[in-house]
Each structure stands twice: as structure tokens, then as C-alpha cells.
Short mmCIF file of C-alpha atoms in Angstrom, two decimals:
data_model
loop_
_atom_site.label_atom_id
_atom_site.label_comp_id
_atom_site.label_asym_id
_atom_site.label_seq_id
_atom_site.Cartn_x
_atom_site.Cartn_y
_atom_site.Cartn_z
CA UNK U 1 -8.83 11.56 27.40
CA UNK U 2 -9.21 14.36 24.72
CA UNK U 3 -8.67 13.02 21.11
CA UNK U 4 -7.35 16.83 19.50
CA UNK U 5 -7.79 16.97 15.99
CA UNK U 6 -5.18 19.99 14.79
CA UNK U 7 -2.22 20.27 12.56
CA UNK U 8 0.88 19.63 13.72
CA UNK U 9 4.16 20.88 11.79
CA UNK U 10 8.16 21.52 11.70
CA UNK U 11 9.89 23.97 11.11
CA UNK U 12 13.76 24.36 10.75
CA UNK U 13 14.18 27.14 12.85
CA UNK U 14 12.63 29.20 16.16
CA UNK U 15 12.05 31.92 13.56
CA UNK U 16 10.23 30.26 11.01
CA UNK U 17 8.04 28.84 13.04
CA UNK U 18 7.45 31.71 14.97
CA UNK U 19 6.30 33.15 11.25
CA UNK U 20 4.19 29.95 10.69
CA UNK U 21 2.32 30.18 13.53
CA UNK U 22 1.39 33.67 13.40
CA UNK U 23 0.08 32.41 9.99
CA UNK U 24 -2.44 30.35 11.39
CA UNK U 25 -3.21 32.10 14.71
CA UNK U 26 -6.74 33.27 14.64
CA UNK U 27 -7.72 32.31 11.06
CA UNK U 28 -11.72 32.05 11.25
CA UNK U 29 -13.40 29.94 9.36
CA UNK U 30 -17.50 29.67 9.20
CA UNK U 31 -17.94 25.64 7.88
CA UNK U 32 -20.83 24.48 6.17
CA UNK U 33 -22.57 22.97 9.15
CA UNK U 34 -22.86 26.79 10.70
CA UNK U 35 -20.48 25.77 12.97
CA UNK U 36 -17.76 28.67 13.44
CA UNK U 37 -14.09 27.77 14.37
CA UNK U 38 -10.96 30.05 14.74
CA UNK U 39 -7.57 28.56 14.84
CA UNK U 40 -4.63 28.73 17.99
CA UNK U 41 -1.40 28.39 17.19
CA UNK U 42 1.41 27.70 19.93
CA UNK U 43 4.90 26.52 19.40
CA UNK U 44 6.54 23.63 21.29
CA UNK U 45 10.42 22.75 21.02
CA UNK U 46 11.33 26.16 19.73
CA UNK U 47 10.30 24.48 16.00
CA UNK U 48 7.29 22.68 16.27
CA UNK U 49 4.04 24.33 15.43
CA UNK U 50 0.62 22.91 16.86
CA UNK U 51 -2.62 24.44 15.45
CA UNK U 52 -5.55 23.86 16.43
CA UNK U 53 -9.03 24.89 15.56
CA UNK U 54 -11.94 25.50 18.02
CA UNK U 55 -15.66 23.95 17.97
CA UNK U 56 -14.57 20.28 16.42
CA UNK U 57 -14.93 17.36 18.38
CA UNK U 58 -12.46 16.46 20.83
CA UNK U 59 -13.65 12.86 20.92
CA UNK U 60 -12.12 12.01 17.42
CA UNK U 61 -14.81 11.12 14.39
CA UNK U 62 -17.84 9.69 16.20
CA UNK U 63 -20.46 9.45 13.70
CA UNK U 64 -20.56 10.40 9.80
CA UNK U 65 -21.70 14.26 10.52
CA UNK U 66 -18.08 14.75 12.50
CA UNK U 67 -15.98 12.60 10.31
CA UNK U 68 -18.02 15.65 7.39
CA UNK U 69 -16.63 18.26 10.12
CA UNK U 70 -13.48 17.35 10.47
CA UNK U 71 -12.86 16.73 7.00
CA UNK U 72 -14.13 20.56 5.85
CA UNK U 73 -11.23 21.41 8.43
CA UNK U 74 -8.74 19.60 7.59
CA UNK U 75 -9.10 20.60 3.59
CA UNK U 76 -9.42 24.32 5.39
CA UNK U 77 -6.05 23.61 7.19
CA UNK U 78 -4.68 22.12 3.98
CA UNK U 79 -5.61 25.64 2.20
CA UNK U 80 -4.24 27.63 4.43
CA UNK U 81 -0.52 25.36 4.63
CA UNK U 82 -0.59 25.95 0.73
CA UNK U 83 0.28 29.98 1.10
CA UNK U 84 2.23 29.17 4.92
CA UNK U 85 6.19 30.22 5.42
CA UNK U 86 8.49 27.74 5.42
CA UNK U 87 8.35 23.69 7.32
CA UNK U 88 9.73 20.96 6.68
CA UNK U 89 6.21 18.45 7.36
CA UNK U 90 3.03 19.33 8.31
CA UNK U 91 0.78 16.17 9.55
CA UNK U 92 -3.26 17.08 9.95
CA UNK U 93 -5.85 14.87 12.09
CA UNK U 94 -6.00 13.32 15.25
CA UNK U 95 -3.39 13.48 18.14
CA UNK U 96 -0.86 13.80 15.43
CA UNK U 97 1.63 15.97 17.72
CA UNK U 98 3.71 12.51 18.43
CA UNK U 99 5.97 13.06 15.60
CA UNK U 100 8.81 15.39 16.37
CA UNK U 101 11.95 14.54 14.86
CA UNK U 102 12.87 14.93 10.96
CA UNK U 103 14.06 10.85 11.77
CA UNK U 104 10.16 10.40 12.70
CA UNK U 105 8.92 12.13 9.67
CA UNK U 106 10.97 10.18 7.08
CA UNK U 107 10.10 6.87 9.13
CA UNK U 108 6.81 7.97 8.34
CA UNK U 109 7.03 9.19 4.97
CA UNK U 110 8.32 5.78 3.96
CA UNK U 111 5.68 3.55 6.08
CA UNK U 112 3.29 2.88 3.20
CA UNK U 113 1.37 0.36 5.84
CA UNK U 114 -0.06 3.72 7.94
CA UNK U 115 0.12 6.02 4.46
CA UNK U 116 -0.96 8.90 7.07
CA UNK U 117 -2.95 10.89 4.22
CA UNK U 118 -2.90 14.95 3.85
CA UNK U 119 1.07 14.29 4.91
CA UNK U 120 2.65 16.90 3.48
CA UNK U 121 6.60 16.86 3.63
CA UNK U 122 9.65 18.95 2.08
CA UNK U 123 10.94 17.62 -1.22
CA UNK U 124 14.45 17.63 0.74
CA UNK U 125 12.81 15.38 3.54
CA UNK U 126 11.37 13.52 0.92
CA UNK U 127 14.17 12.97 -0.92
CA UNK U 128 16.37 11.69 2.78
CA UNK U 129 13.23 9.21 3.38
CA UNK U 130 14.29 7.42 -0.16
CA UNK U 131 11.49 9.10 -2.38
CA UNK U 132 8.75 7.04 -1.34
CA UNK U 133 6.10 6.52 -3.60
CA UNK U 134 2.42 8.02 -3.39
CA UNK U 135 3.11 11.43 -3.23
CA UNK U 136 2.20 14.40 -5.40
CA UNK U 137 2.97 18.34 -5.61
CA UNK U 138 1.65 20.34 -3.03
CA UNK U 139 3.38 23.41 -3.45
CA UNK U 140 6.67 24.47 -4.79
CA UNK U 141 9.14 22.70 -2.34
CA UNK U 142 6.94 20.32 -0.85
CA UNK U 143 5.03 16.96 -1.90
CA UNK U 144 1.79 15.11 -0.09
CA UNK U 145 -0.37 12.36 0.67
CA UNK U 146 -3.60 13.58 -1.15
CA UNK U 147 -6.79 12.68 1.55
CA UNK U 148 -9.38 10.69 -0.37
#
């Protein structure tokens, strides 16, 4: 089995996820390893958005010079979801496409035992889940889990 490391968000509506994918969809990006990687984008569920990014390991982190890899990415991804259109979560790493529902997300925004870091959420999802602590601004409108 494939272990896909992408980003995974939702979006309120068919429409604004149609807009954030086309954000993503074949953003290029030359990493510091020389390594070049260029991003798909598809939609699932009419409002969930999976990107992912071509040339990273598809075996999760194996060693320190792909946990370095996927890292560079994932700040890349984390970039990039800074200037995106509207979502309501956005979750980057491994097979992170499991979480579907707003319910799921605040679940997860309050579970300070898996503390998924690089969450990022919408202040109003935020605010449902009880205002769990540990995150910060991300953006206007939305907070995160900072990674390490």
C-alpha cells in the first residue's frame, strides 16, 4: 500500500473548491534536494480538495533525507494555503484524506492527544470545536497547529 503524502482540505461549497483547487493545480516547485515536484489537484465530494505533489515518497518518511523532503513540501503547501480561496480546514501529511466531515475536523481540532500539527482550521470551526488551545493565526479567518 501507497502511504500519499498531500494536503487534504474543505471547502463549503462545489464552487469554492473548484477555485481552491485550481489554486494549487500545477504549482511547481524546484526543492532544495534538486528534486522537482508539481502539484495535482482533484476534488472529491463536490467540497473536498486533495492535492498532491509529485516526486515525494509514497512510502511515508523512511529515513531523515525524506522526513527533510517532505517537510520542504509541506512548509511549500503551507505557503501556498496562506494566499488560497476560501476552506474551512486544510490537514497536510500522510494519508490525511480520512477526515471529511466538519464533525471530524472539530473532533480533531479538540484531540490534543494526536495535536495533528500544520492543522489549519476556520476561526468559525474553531470556535464550534470549543476553542481548543494550541493554535495561532494563520491568516485572517483561520488559526493552526504550527509544525515544529
Amino acid at each position: 500500500m501507497a502511504w500519499i503524502f498531500a494536503l487534504w482540505a474543505q471547502c463549503r461549497t462545489g464552487e469554492e473548491a473548484s477555485a481552491f483547487a485550481a489554486h494549487f493545480a500545477q504549482q511547481r516547485w524546484s526543492l532544495r534536494d534538486g528534486v522537482s515536484t508539481v502539484c495535482s489537484a482533484s476534488i472529491e465530494a463536490d467540497t473536498c480538495c486533495w492535492i498532491q505533489p509529485s516526486n515525494v515518497s509514497r512510502s511515508g518518511v523512511t529515513d531523515e533525507t525524506v522526513a527533510a523532503q517532505l517537510a520542504e513540501v509541506g512548509t511549500l503547501l503551507h505557503e501556498h494555503l496562506r494566499t488560497a480561496p476560501a476552506f474551512l480546514f486544510a490537514l497536510v501529511g500522510v494519508e490525511v484524506d480520512d477526515v471529511r466531515t466538519e464533525a471530524e475536523m472539530e473532533e480533531l481540532a479538540r484531540d490534543t492527544h494526536r495535536a495533528y500539527q500544520g492543522l489549519v482550521v476556520s476561526v468559525d470551526l474553531w470556535q464550534r470545536a470549543g476553542q481548543p488551545p494550541g493554535f495561532d493565526p494563520f491568516r485572517p479567518g483561520h488559526l493552526w497547529r504550527r509544525p515544529p
